[in-house]
Short mmCIF file of C-alpha atoms and ligand atoms in Angstrom, two decimals:
data_model
loop_
_atom_site.label_atom_id
_atom_site.label_comp_id
_atom_site.label_asym_id
_atom_site.label_seq_id
_atom_site.Cartn_x
_atom_site.Cartn_y
_atom_site.Cartn_z
CA MET F 1 55.37 -16.62 -48.51
CA MET F 2 57.96 -17.06 -45.76
CA ILE F 3 60.38 -14.20 -45.39
CA SER F 4 63.78 -15.03 -43.96
CA LEU F 5 64.85 -12.33 -41.51
CA ARG F 6 68.21 -14.03 -41.36
CA ARG F 7 68.83 -13.29 -45.04
CA MET F 8 67.64 -9.70 -44.73
CA ASN F 9 69.83 -9.20 -41.68
CA ALA F 10 72.82 -10.64 -43.55
CA ILE F 11 72.29 -8.12 -46.35
CA LEU F 12 71.97 -5.33 -43.76
CA GLN F 13 75.24 -6.35 -42.04
CA LYS F 14 77.00 -6.48 -45.37
CA ASP F 15 75.60 -3.10 -46.42
CA PHE F 16 76.58 -1.50 -43.13
CA LYS F 17 80.20 -2.61 -43.43
CA ASP F 18 80.34 -1.63 -47.08
CA PHE F 19 78.69 1.76 -46.49
CA SER F 20 80.98 2.69 -43.62
CA ARG F 21 83.94 2.21 -45.96
CA ASN F 22 82.28 4.10 -48.81
CA LEU F 23 83.12 7.72 -48.02
CA ALA F 24 81.82 9.04 -51.34
CA VAL F 25 78.29 8.12 -50.34
CA SER F 26 78.41 8.11 -46.55
CA THR F 27 79.48 11.75 -46.32
CA VAL F 28 76.11 12.70 -47.84
CA LEU F 29 74.67 12.23 -44.34
CA ILE F 30 76.55 15.27 -43.11
CA MET F 31 74.80 17.71 -45.43
CA PRO F 32 71.26 17.78 -43.99
CA ILE F 33 72.59 17.53 -40.44
CA GLY F 34 74.89 20.48 -41.05
CA LEU F 35 72.04 22.50 -42.56
CA GLY F 36 69.86 21.59 -39.58
CA ALA F 37 72.44 22.93 -37.15
CA PHE F 38 72.74 26.08 -39.26
CA TYR F 39 68.96 26.62 -39.25
CA GLY F 40 68.75 26.02 -35.52
CA ARG F 41 71.32 28.69 -34.77
CA GLY F 42 69.71 31.09 -37.22
CA GLY F 43 66.43 30.79 -35.35
CA VAL F 44 64.42 29.93 -38.47
CA ASN F 45 61.20 28.53 -37.11
CA SER F 46 58.38 28.34 -39.65
CA ILE F 47 56.95 24.92 -40.42
CA GLU F 48 57.70 25.40 -44.15
CA ALA F 49 61.34 26.06 -43.40
CA HIS F 50 61.55 22.98 -41.21
CA TYR F 51 59.99 20.82 -43.87
CA MET F 52 62.11 22.17 -46.65
CA LEU F 53 64.99 20.77 -44.62
CA ILE F 54 63.24 17.54 -43.60
CA ASN F 55 62.17 16.77 -47.16
CA LEU F 56 65.71 17.48 -48.30
CA ALA F 57 67.01 15.04 -45.69
CA PHE F 58 64.52 12.42 -46.87
CA VAL F 59 65.42 12.77 -50.51
CA MET F 60 69.19 12.96 -49.91
CA ILE F 61 69.32 9.88 -47.71
CA ALA F 62 66.37 7.69 -48.60
CA THR F 63 66.41 8.42 -52.34
CA PHE F 64 69.94 9.53 -53.24
CA VAL F 65 71.84 7.10 -51.00
CA GLN F 66 69.53 4.19 -51.80
CA CYS F 67 69.79 4.93 -55.52
CA CYS F 68 73.60 4.90 -55.31
CA LEU F 69 73.67 1.68 -53.29
CA ILE F 70 71.43 -0.14 -55.75
CA ALA F 71 73.29 1.28 -58.76
CA GLU F 72 76.60 0.14 -57.32
CA GLU F 73 75.25 -3.39 -56.85
CA LYS F 74 74.27 -3.29 -60.52
CA GLU F 75 77.52 -1.76 -61.73
CA LYS F 76 79.68 -4.25 -59.83
CA ASN F 77 77.41 -7.18 -60.78
CA THR F 78 76.79 -8.09 -57.16
CA LEU F 79 73.02 -7.72 -57.49
CA ARG F 80 73.14 -10.63 -59.95
CA GLY F 81 74.63 -12.82 -57.24
CA LEU F 82 71.80 -11.95 -54.88
CA MET F 83 69.23 -12.58 -57.60
CA LEU F 84 70.69 -16.01 -58.37
CA SER F 85 70.70 -17.01 -54.70
CA PRO F 86 67.61 -18.53 -53.05
CA ALA F 87 66.73 -15.12 -51.57
CA SER F 88 63.31 -13.84 -52.69
CA THR F 89 62.57 -10.44 -54.22
CA THR F 90 61.15 -9.25 -50.89
CA GLU F 91 64.21 -10.42 -48.98
CA ILE F 92 66.63 -8.79 -51.40
CA LEU F 93 64.83 -5.47 -51.83
CA GLY F 94 63.79 -5.43 -48.16
CA GLY F 95 67.32 -6.23 -47.03
CA LYS F 96 68.72 -3.63 -49.38
CA SER F 97 66.37 -1.02 -47.90
CA LEU F 98 67.00 -1.69 -44.21
CA LEU F 99 70.25 0.24 -43.92
CA THR F 100 68.85 3.21 -45.82
CA PHE F 101 65.74 3.16 -43.65
CA ILE F 102 67.79 3.25 -40.43
CA LEU F 103 70.08 5.97 -41.80
CA THR F 104 67.10 8.02 -42.97
CA MET F 105 65.26 7.88 -39.65
CA ILE F 106 68.41 8.79 -37.71
CA THR F 107 69.45 11.60 -40.04
CA VAL F 108 65.96 13.10 -40.32
CA SER F 109 65.54 13.01 -36.54
CA ILE F 110 68.89 14.64 -35.85
CA THR F 111 68.33 17.23 -38.57
CA ALA F 112 64.87 18.14 -37.26
CA TYR F 113 66.11 18.24 -33.69
CA LEU F 114 69.05 20.49 -34.51
CA ALA F 115 66.76 22.79 -36.49
CA ASP F 116 64.70 23.16 -33.31
CA TYR F 117 61.62 21.47 -34.71
CA ARG F 118 59.53 20.15 -31.82
CA PRO F 119 56.32 18.61 -33.21
CA ALA F 120 53.16 19.00 -31.17
CA ASN F 121 52.31 15.32 -31.60
CA ILE F 122 55.41 13.19 -31.92
CA GLY F 123 53.54 9.89 -32.50
CA VAL F 124 51.75 11.12 -35.62
CA ILE F 125 54.89 12.75 -36.99
CA VAL F 126 57.00 9.61 -36.46
CA LEU F 127 54.40 7.52 -38.27
CA ALA F 128 54.33 10.03 -41.13
CA PHE F 129 58.16 9.99 -41.26
CA ILE F 130 58.24 6.18 -41.42
CA LEU F 131 55.70 6.10 -44.26
CA SER F 132 57.52 8.88 -46.09
CA SER F 133 60.87 7.14 -45.81
CA PHE F 134 59.35 3.99 -47.36
CA PHE F 135 58.17 6.13 -50.26
CA TYR F 136 61.53 7.86 -50.79
CA ILE F 137 63.42 4.55 -50.51
CA ALA F 138 61.16 3.00 -53.15
CA VAL F 139 61.88 5.95 -55.47
CA GLY F 140 65.61 5.52 -54.85
CA THR F 141 65.45 1.78 -55.51
CA LEU F 142 63.52 2.32 -58.74
CA LEU F 143 65.98 4.90 -60.06
CA GLY F 144 68.90 2.70 -59.01
CA LEU F 145 67.48 -0.21 -61.00
CA PHE F 146 67.30 2.00 -64.09
CA SER F 147 70.94 3.10 -63.82
CA LYS F 148 73.89 1.11 -65.09
CA SER F 149 76.45 2.79 -62.86
CA VAL F 150 76.78 4.99 -59.79
CA MET F 151 77.75 7.89 -62.06
CA GLU F 152 74.59 7.50 -64.11
CA ALA F 153 72.53 7.12 -60.93
CA SER F 154 73.78 10.35 -59.41
CA VAL F 155 72.73 12.19 -62.56
CA ILE F 156 69.31 10.54 -62.89
CA VAL F 157 68.49 11.21 -59.25
CA MET F 158 69.17 14.96 -59.38
CA PRO F 159 65.85 16.13 -60.89
CA VAL F 160 64.05 14.02 -58.29
CA VAL F 161 66.07 15.58 -55.49
CA ALA F 162 65.18 19.01 -56.88
CA VAL F 163 61.44 18.27 -57.18
CA PHE F 164 61.08 16.90 -53.68
CA SER F 165 63.24 19.41 -51.83
CA MET F 166 62.25 22.57 -53.76
CA GLY F 167 58.71 21.25 -54.04
CA THR F 168 58.23 22.55 -50.54
CA PHE F 169 57.55 25.96 -52.06
CA LEU F 170 54.92 24.60 -54.45
CA PRO F 171 51.90 25.77 -52.42
CA THR F 172 53.07 29.39 -52.75
CA PHE F 173 52.75 29.20 -56.54
CA VAL F 174 49.53 27.26 -56.80
CA ASP F 175 47.33 30.38 -56.76
CA GLN F 176 49.29 31.85 -59.65
CA TYR F 177 49.55 28.68 -61.73
CA PRO F 178 46.48 26.45 -61.21
CA PHE F 179 47.99 23.55 -63.19
CA LEU F 180 50.31 23.01 -60.26
CA LYS F 181 47.33 21.85 -58.19
CA MET F 182 48.03 18.24 -59.09
CA GLY F 183 51.38 18.60 -57.37
CA MET F 184 49.62 19.25 -54.10
CA TYR F 185 49.02 15.51 -53.86
CA LEU F 186 52.73 14.73 -53.87
CA PRO F 187 53.80 13.00 -50.65
CA ASN F 188 56.22 15.75 -49.67
CA ILE F 189 53.47 18.37 -49.81
CA GLN F 190 51.07 16.06 -47.98
CA LEU F 191 53.70 15.69 -45.26
CA ILE F 192 53.76 19.48 -44.81
CA GLU F 193 49.99 19.74 -44.74
CA LEU F 194 49.98 17.01 -42.13
CA ALA F 195 52.60 18.81 -40.06
CA VAL F 196 50.68 22.08 -40.23
CA LYS F 197 47.54 20.32 -38.96
CA VAL F 198 49.54 18.69 -36.18
CA GLU F 199 50.89 22.07 -35.09
CA ALA F 200 47.32 23.39 -35.05
CA GLY F 201 46.50 20.66 -32.53
CA GLY F 202 45.34 17.98 -34.96
CA GLY F 203 45.49 14.35 -33.85
CA PHE F 204 45.67 11.07 -35.69
CA GLY F 205 42.09 11.25 -36.98
CA ASP F 206 42.59 14.73 -38.42
CA VAL F 207 45.50 13.72 -40.62
CA LEU F 208 44.20 10.35 -41.81
CA ILE F 209 43.69 11.62 -45.36
CA GLU F 210 47.26 12.88 -45.62
CA LEU F 211 48.61 9.63 -44.19
CA LEU F 212 46.51 7.59 -46.62
CA ILE F 213 47.72 9.61 -49.58
CA ILE F 214 51.34 9.07 -48.56
CA LEU F 215 50.59 5.37 -48.00
CA ALA F 216 49.00 5.08 -51.44
CA TRP F 217 52.10 6.60 -53.06
CA THR F 218 54.28 4.20 -51.11
CA ILE F 219 52.31 1.13 -52.13
CA ILE F 220 52.25 2.12 -55.80
CA LEU F 221 55.99 2.83 -55.82
CA CYS F 222 56.81 -0.45 -54.04
CA MET F 223 54.74 -2.46 -56.50
CA LEU F 224 56.28 -0.68 -59.45
CA THR F 225 59.77 -1.23 -58.06
CA ALA F 226 59.19 -4.96 -57.49
CA ALA F 227 57.81 -5.31 -61.03
CA ILE F 228 60.76 -3.49 -62.60
CA TYR F 229 63.18 -5.53 -60.50
CA ARG F 230 61.66 -8.81 -61.71
CA LYS F 231 61.79 -7.58 -65.29
CA ARG F 232 65.40 -6.51 -64.98
CA MET F 233 66.37 -9.94 -63.71
CA VAL F 234 66.30 -11.35 -67.23
CA ASP F 235 67.71 -9.98 -70.50
CA MET O 1 65.85 -39.43 -65.31
CA ASP O 2 69.50 -39.25 -66.21
CA ASN O 3 69.70 -35.87 -67.92
CA ILE O 4 70.09 -32.84 -65.70
CA ILE O 5 70.02 -30.45 -68.67
CA GLU O 6 68.11 -30.91 -71.93
CA VAL O 7 68.29 -28.36 -74.70
CA LYS O 8 66.28 -28.47 -77.93
CA GLY O 9 66.45 -25.99 -80.80
CA LEU O 10 67.68 -23.28 -78.47
CA ALA O 11 68.27 -19.87 -80.03
CA LYS O 12 68.96 -16.36 -78.81
CA VAL O 13 68.99 -13.21 -80.88
CA PHE O 14 70.05 -9.89 -79.33
CA GLY O 15 68.64 -7.16 -81.55
CA ASN O 16 70.01 -8.23 -84.93
CA GLN O 17 72.91 -10.19 -83.42
CA THR O 18 72.44 -13.96 -83.33
CA ALA O 19 74.23 -15.28 -80.24
CA ILE O 20 73.21 -18.94 -80.57
CA GLU O 21 70.99 -20.84 -83.00
CA GLY O 22 69.49 -24.30 -83.03
CA LEU O 23 71.43 -25.76 -80.10
CA ASN O 24 70.62 -29.37 -79.26
CA PHE O 25 72.36 -31.23 -76.45
CA HIS O 26 71.88 -32.81 -73.07
CA VAL O 27 74.04 -33.05 -70.00
CA LYS O 28 73.95 -36.26 -68.00
CA LYS O 29 73.70 -36.26 -64.26
CA GLY O 30 77.17 -36.61 -62.76
CA GLU O 31 79.29 -35.73 -65.77
CA ILE O 32 81.67 -32.89 -66.45
CA PHE O 33 80.44 -31.41 -69.69
CA GLY O 34 82.75 -29.13 -71.67
CA PHE O 35 81.32 -26.38 -73.82
CA LEU O 36 84.16 -25.22 -76.02
CA GLY O 37 84.40 -22.38 -78.42
CA PRO O 38 86.24 -19.17 -79.29
CA SER O 39 85.05 -15.91 -77.77
CA GLY O 40 81.77 -14.69 -79.18
CA SER O 41 80.59 -18.21 -80.00
CA GLY O 42 77.72 -18.08 -77.49
CA LYS O 43 79.09 -19.89 -74.42
CA THR O 44 78.15 -17.25 -71.87
CA THR O 45 74.75 -16.69 -73.46
CA THR O 46 74.00 -20.41 -73.15
CA ILE O 47 74.90 -20.42 -69.44
CA LYS O 48 72.79 -17.34 -68.86
CA ILE O 49 69.80 -19.02 -70.51
CA LEU O 50 70.33 -22.20 -68.50
CA THR O 51 70.41 -20.22 -65.25
CA GLY O 52 67.34 -18.12 -66.03
CA GLN O 53 69.21 -14.84 -66.59
CA VAL O 54 68.37 -14.56 -70.27
CA THR O 55 65.14 -15.61 -71.97
CA PRO O 56 65.68 -17.65 -75.13
CA THR O 57 64.25 -16.36 -78.40
CA ASN O 58 63.40 -19.89 -79.50
CA GLY O 59 63.55 -23.51 -78.42
CA THR O 60 63.40 -25.15 -75.02
CA ALA O 61 65.86 -25.52 -72.18
CA VAL O 62 65.04 -27.88 -69.32
CA VAL O 63 67.09 -28.00 -66.12
CA PHE O 64 66.21 -30.31 -63.20
CA ASN O 65 63.22 -31.43 -65.28
CA GLN O 66 61.88 -27.85 -65.20
CA SER O 67 61.62 -25.30 -67.93
CA VAL O 68 64.28 -22.64 -67.24
CA SER O 69 61.58 -20.05 -66.67
CA GLN O 70 60.87 -21.93 -63.42
CA LEU O 71 64.41 -21.36 -62.18
CA LYS O 72 63.36 -18.03 -60.73
CA LYS O 73 61.83 -20.02 -57.89
CA PRO O 74 64.06 -19.96 -54.80
CA GLU O 75 63.88 -23.74 -54.28
CA PHE O 76 65.63 -24.32 -57.61
CA ARG O 77 68.19 -21.60 -57.13
CA SER O 78 69.77 -23.36 -54.16
CA ARG O 79 70.39 -26.39 -56.36
CA PHE O 80 72.75 -24.77 -58.83
CA GLY O 81 75.82 -22.59 -58.61
CA VAL O 82 77.14 -20.28 -61.29
CA LEU O 83 80.29 -18.38 -62.14
CA THR O 84 80.20 -16.10 -65.18
CA ASP O 85 81.76 -12.85 -66.29
CA ASN O 86 78.97 -11.07 -64.43
CA SER O 87 79.73 -12.60 -61.03
CA GLY O 88 80.73 -9.61 -58.95
CA LEU O 89 82.16 -9.29 -55.45
CA TYR O 90 81.83 -6.61 -52.77
CA GLU O 91 85.16 -4.88 -53.20
CA ARG O 92 85.22 -3.05 -49.88
CA LEU O 93 84.64 -6.27 -47.96
CA SER O 94 87.08 -9.05 -47.17
CA ILE O 95 86.99 -12.42 -48.89
CA HIS O 96 85.61 -13.87 -45.67
CA ASP O 97 82.80 -11.31 -45.39
CA ASN O 98 81.81 -11.86 -49.02
CA LEU O 99 81.48 -15.58 -48.42
CA LYS O 100 79.76 -15.07 -45.06
CA LEU O 101 76.90 -13.30 -46.82
CA TYR O 102 76.53 -16.27 -49.15
CA CYS O 103 76.48 -18.71 -46.23
CA GLU O 104 73.49 -16.80 -44.89
CA LEU O 105 71.76 -16.54 -48.27
CA TYR O 106 72.13 -20.29 -48.85
CA ASN O 107 71.54 -21.20 -45.23
CA ILE O 108 74.80 -23.09 -44.73
CA PRO O 109 77.25 -22.99 -41.77
CA TYR O 110 80.26 -20.62 -41.73
CA SER O 111 82.52 -23.67 -41.39
CA LYS O 112 82.08 -24.10 -45.16
CA ILE O 113 84.11 -20.93 -45.76
CA ASP O 114 87.48 -22.40 -44.75
CA GLU O 115 86.71 -25.59 -46.58
CA VAL O 116 85.96 -23.84 -49.84
CA LEU O 117 88.88 -21.43 -49.48
CA ASP O 118 91.10 -24.48 -49.23
CA THR O 119 89.74 -25.69 -52.56
CA VAL O 120 90.67 -22.42 -54.27
CA ASN O 121 93.92 -22.01 -52.34
CA LEU O 122 93.05 -18.74 -50.61
CA LYS O 123 92.86 -19.71 -46.96
CA LYS O 124 95.70 -17.43 -45.91
CA GLU O 125 94.22 -14.43 -47.70
CA LYS O 126 90.72 -14.71 -46.26
CA ASN O 127 90.86 -11.40 -44.38
CA LYS O 128 92.12 -9.43 -47.35
CA ARG O 129 89.80 -6.91 -48.94
CA VAL O 130 88.64 -7.91 -52.39
CA SER O 131 89.78 -4.55 -53.80
CA THR O 132 93.40 -5.51 -53.03
CA LEU O 133 93.26 -8.86 -54.86
CA SER O 134 94.74 -9.69 -58.25
CA LYS O 135 92.39 -10.65 -61.06
CA GLY O 136 93.24 -14.32 -60.64
CA MET O 137 92.60 -14.22 -56.89
CA ALA O 138 89.26 -12.49 -57.38
CA GLN O 139 88.33 -15.14 -59.93
CA ARG O 140 89.10 -17.81 -57.35
CA VAL O 141 86.87 -16.05 -54.81
CA THR O 142 83.95 -16.01 -57.26
CA LEU O 143 84.60 -19.67 -57.89
CA ALA O 144 84.55 -20.35 -54.15
CA ARG O 145 81.27 -18.50 -53.92
CA ALA O 146 79.75 -20.51 -56.77
CA LEU O 147 80.48 -23.84 -55.13
CA ILE O 148 80.22 -23.02 -51.43
CA HIS O 149 76.77 -24.64 -51.17
CA GLU O 150 77.93 -27.78 -53.02
CA PRO O 151 75.25 -27.47 -55.69
CA GLU O 152 73.89 -30.40 -57.67
CA LEU O 153 74.74 -28.52 -60.83
CA LEU O 154 77.58 -26.09 -61.28
CA PHE O 155 77.96 -23.72 -64.25
CA LEU O 156 81.49 -22.45 -64.72
CA ASP O 157 82.19 -19.90 -67.42
CA GLU O 158 85.93 -19.95 -68.14
CA PRO O 159 86.79 -20.47 -64.47
CA THR O 160 90.55 -20.57 -65.00
CA SER O 161 90.94 -17.88 -67.68
CA ALA O 162 92.88 -15.54 -65.36
CA LEU O 163 94.81 -18.20 -63.44
CA ASP O 164 98.41 -19.36 -63.54
CA PRO O 165 99.03 -23.06 -64.29
CA THR O 166 99.66 -24.04 -60.66
CA ASN O 167 96.38 -22.58 -59.47
CA SER O 168 94.55 -24.00 -62.47
CA LEU O 169 95.78 -27.47 -61.55
CA HIS O 170 94.77 -26.98 -57.93
CA ILE O 171 91.30 -25.92 -59.03
CA HIS O 172 91.00 -28.84 -61.43
CA GLU O 173 91.66 -31.14 -58.48
CA GLY O 174 88.97 -29.40 -56.45
CA LEU O 175 86.48 -29.67 -59.30
CA ARG O 176 87.19 -33.36 -59.74
CA ALA O 177 86.65 -33.93 -56.01
CA LEU O 178 83.38 -32.02 -56.13
CA ASN O 179 82.32 -34.01 -59.18
CA ALA O 180 83.18 -37.26 -57.37
CA LYS O 181 80.82 -36.17 -54.59
CA GLY O 182 78.01 -35.87 -57.14
CA THR O 183 78.08 -32.36 -58.60
CA THR O 184 77.42 -32.18 -62.32
CA ILE O 185 79.63 -29.56 -63.94
CA PHE O 186 78.89 -27.53 -67.06
CA LEU O 187 82.18 -25.94 -67.99
CA THR O 188 82.95 -23.49 -70.76
CA THR O 189 86.52 -22.87 -71.75
CA HIS O 190 88.65 -22.02 -74.71
CA ASP O 191 91.49 -23.95 -73.11
CA MET O 192 91.48 -27.27 -74.99
CA GLN O 193 93.97 -28.85 -72.62
CA GLU O 194 91.75 -28.07 -69.67
CA ALA O 195 88.82 -29.64 -71.50
CA GLU O 196 90.82 -32.74 -72.32
CA LEU O 197 91.92 -33.13 -68.70
CA LEU O 198 88.57 -32.54 -67.04
CA CYS O 199 85.66 -33.28 -69.31
CA ASP O 200 83.75 -36.51 -69.80
CA ARG O 201 82.20 -35.10 -72.96
CA VAL O 202 82.84 -31.97 -74.97
CA ALA O 203 80.78 -29.94 -77.41
CA PHE O 204 82.50 -27.73 -79.98
CA LEU O 205 80.66 -24.49 -80.45
CA ASN O 206 81.29 -22.21 -83.37
CA LYS O 207 79.31 -19.13 -84.41
CA GLY O 208 76.39 -20.09 -82.21
CA SER O 209 75.95 -23.74 -83.11
CA ILE O 210 77.40 -27.09 -82.08
CA GLN O 211 79.78 -28.62 -84.61
CA LEU O 212 80.79 -31.79 -82.75
CA LEU O 213 79.86 -33.51 -79.50
CA ASP O 214 81.48 -36.60 -78.00
CA THR O 215 83.98 -37.88 -75.45
CA PRO O 216 87.49 -36.47 -75.98
CA ASP O 217 88.72 -40.01 -76.52
CA LYS O 218 86.28 -40.87 -79.28
CA LEU O 219 86.87 -37.54 -80.99
CA LYS O 220 90.58 -38.15 -81.05
CA LYS O 221 90.16 -41.61 -82.49
CA ARG O 222 87.71 -40.38 -85.07
CA TYR O 223 90.02 -37.63 -86.26
CA SER O 224 93.18 -39.65 -86.01
CA ASP O 225 94.97 -40.07 -89.34
CA SER O 226 96.32 -43.47 -88.10
CA THR O 227 99.95 -42.54 -88.69
CA ILE O 228 102.64 -43.25 -86.12
CA THR O 229 105.80 -41.35 -85.33
CA VAL O 230 108.96 -43.30 -84.66
CA GLU O 231 111.97 -41.77 -82.97
CA LEU O 232 115.26 -43.36 -84.06
CA MET O 233 118.67 -43.74 -82.39
CA THR O 234 119.88 -41.02 -84.72
CA GLU O 235 117.37 -38.63 -83.01
CA GLU O 236 115.54 -38.48 -86.33
CA LYS O 237 111.72 -38.65 -86.16
CA VAL O 238 109.87 -40.35 -89.01
CA VAL O 239 106.13 -40.44 -89.59
CA LEU O 240 104.90 -43.80 -90.88
CA PRO O 241 101.61 -44.21 -92.73
CA ALA O 242 99.09 -46.90 -91.82
CA GLY O 243 99.02 -50.14 -93.86
CA THR O 244 101.72 -52.52 -95.12
CA GLU O 245 104.13 -49.77 -96.14
CA GLY O 246 104.28 -48.37 -92.60
CA ALA O 247 104.36 -51.84 -91.07
CA ASP O 248 107.24 -52.95 -93.27
CA ARG O 249 109.31 -49.87 -92.43
CA LEU O 250 108.58 -50.23 -88.71
CA PHE O 251 109.65 -53.88 -88.90
CA GLU O 252 112.87 -52.81 -90.54
CA TYR O 253 113.63 -50.16 -87.89
CA MET O 254 112.85 -52.58 -85.08
CA ASN O 255 114.75 -55.40 -86.63
CA THR O 256 117.88 -53.21 -86.79
CA ASN O 257 117.41 -51.96 -83.21
CA GLN O 258 117.03 -48.34 -84.29
CA VAL O 259 113.79 -47.51 -82.41
CA VAL O 260 113.82 -45.29 -79.31
CA THR O 261 110.10 -44.36 -79.02
CA ILE O 262 106.85 -44.96 -80.89
CA HIS O 263 103.85 -42.60 -80.76
CA SER O 264 100.44 -42.92 -82.28
CA ASN O 265 99.44 -39.57 -83.76
CA GLU O 266 96.03 -38.75 -82.30
CA PRO O 267 95.22 -35.10 -82.82
CA THR O 268 94.71 -32.82 -79.81
CA LEU O 269 91.24 -31.38 -79.24
CA GLY O 270 92.64 -28.05 -80.40
CA GLU O 271 93.73 -29.53 -83.72
CA ILE O 272 90.36 -31.20 -84.19
CA PHE O 273 88.63 -27.91 -83.50
CA VAL O 274 90.68 -26.14 -86.17
CA GLN O 275 90.03 -28.96 -88.60
CA VAL O 276 86.26 -28.92 -88.02
CA THR O 277 85.62 -25.19 -87.83
CA GLY O 278 88.53 -23.77 -89.77
CA ARG O 279 89.02 -21.47 -86.79
CA LYS O 280 91.62 -21.25 -84.10
CA LEU O 281 90.52 -20.89 -80.51
CA ALA O 282 91.38 -17.43 -79.34
N1 ADP T 301 73.41 -8.62 -73.90
C1 ADP T 301 73.83 -8.71 -75.17
N2 ADP T 301 73.42 -7.81 -76.07
C2 ADP T 301 73.82 -7.89 -77.35
N3 ADP T 301 74.63 -8.84 -77.86
C3 ADP T 301 75.08 -9.77 -77.00
C4 ADP T 301 74.71 -9.77 -75.61
N4 ADP T 301 75.30 -10.83 -75.01
C5 ADP T 301 76.01 -11.46 -75.97
N5 ADP T 301 75.87 -10.85 -77.17
C6 ADP T 301 76.48 -11.28 -78.45
O1 ADP T 301 76.23 -12.65 -78.61
C7 ADP T 301 77.37 -13.32 -79.12
C8 ADP T 301 77.78 -14.44 -78.19
O2 ADP T 301 78.29 -13.89 -77.00
P1 ADP T 301 78.74 -14.74 -75.75
O3 ADP T 301 77.65 -15.68 -75.38
O4 ADP T 301 79.20 -13.81 -74.71
O5 ADP T 301 79.97 -15.57 -76.32
P2 ADP T 301 81.17 -16.27 -75.55
O6 ADP T 301 80.81 -16.37 -74.11
O7 ADP T 301 81.32 -17.59 -76.22
O8 ADP T 301 82.36 -15.41 -75.74
C9 ADP T 301 78.45 -12.28 -79.29
O9 ADP T 301 78.46 -11.90 -80.64
C10 ADP T 301 78.00 -11.15 -78.42
O10 ADP T 301 78.41 -9.91 -78.94
MG1 MG T 302 81.96 -15.62 -72.50
#
């Protein structure tokens, strides 16, 4: 299948203009950045604290913002126009994810930098961030497709925001409540495990398992999202 | 093949609500086909089925010689255009930016934007944000968007419902020009005058099924009661029945130079609709 970058770019351009005029959603970017600056000044410096913030940034931008953008396209019936155009599912969902991806990478980087997080191996961490953002964007897209309006979306997305940002503390409770062990395979926890290994001097080969688990989540979520999208195209 | 749309036994049930049942019709390539009915009669549902947005419960719908389930394929989607109640616009963007996106999606040059804005009479407003437009203006933008790629087949769901008469007339002209260039138009409306002016053939839809289907002209002749109305010098109007009685009286009026005008009394499409369905168009 041929993918038209021109179409995806057109959707990105449109989204950028629209987003910059949408203060209700665009101000969300300020929150993690502000928290990052606050952490940095407070001298908080454990890896868990950093990742509580980084995971929050991921979920607020990649999931929350994406969910709102998709829900608004549904609410205003503009997604229908895209669906009826010759653009393919990949072009539409890919195009719709580009802006969120760029915003996520920028926001997460600034947040981490302000919080004084300096990873021992930047290459591995960037790769892990890219994979993670794909996962969070897919979750946001999926939830957006299930919502009929932006209002509904912002309610549906809240439990997910809570799980992935608060989930950072999951490992602390696992000894007490063994049933939580399953949760250790969540991509946000895997990201922390990966970061801990990287700080201990681990390279690419040492974190392959964590990367693969995050990748597996991403692939499953993307496939699920594409399937739901195709189903939602027809009543 | 001459038919661009072929529909056989088409039905759609939403839950326990029957939207359409047993529809049979075809649309010929190159015609303007009117699909008329009061609200709730199933017009929008039919368009949504024909554009692959709704799956029918029963029956077959063929567009471009393909079952409608095939319309999901991108190569078919560039061949039709559609305007329905669920055609939304990006409200924070200008008219121009909305159409620019569609130029890219359909792979057509930006020069089309001015051309199509001319058709819908919005050239001067092209840099206005959609959120500042009136309902009628927004409707004209969605219309512009539906026809910007000059599709082979255009579905228009009540395209002039929010427009004033001047703009409606301007749009009718544009649609006729597009039709002359080869676009087949499937038009729903509850405006009988619009249908009479534009359509080559019309179907009357009531409660989900087609009651009548023919050219406006033939329908009028068929439902004509063959009376004529004569206006006299005295400004009195008299209705004369067909046959020798009417002919004798007309002869008398003419012979005494009393006649100002003579009209044959064909019914309007609206009157025929009421007669056939017992319902007024809302
Ligand atoms: N998505 C839907 N869910 C349930 N009922 C629907 C849906 N769409 C249409 N209907 C029902 O189907 C009937 C026909 O609707 P519609 O096709 O919109 O008529 P029209 O466009 O002629 O006004 C109406 O009774 C309407 O309530
Ligand atoms: Mg309708």
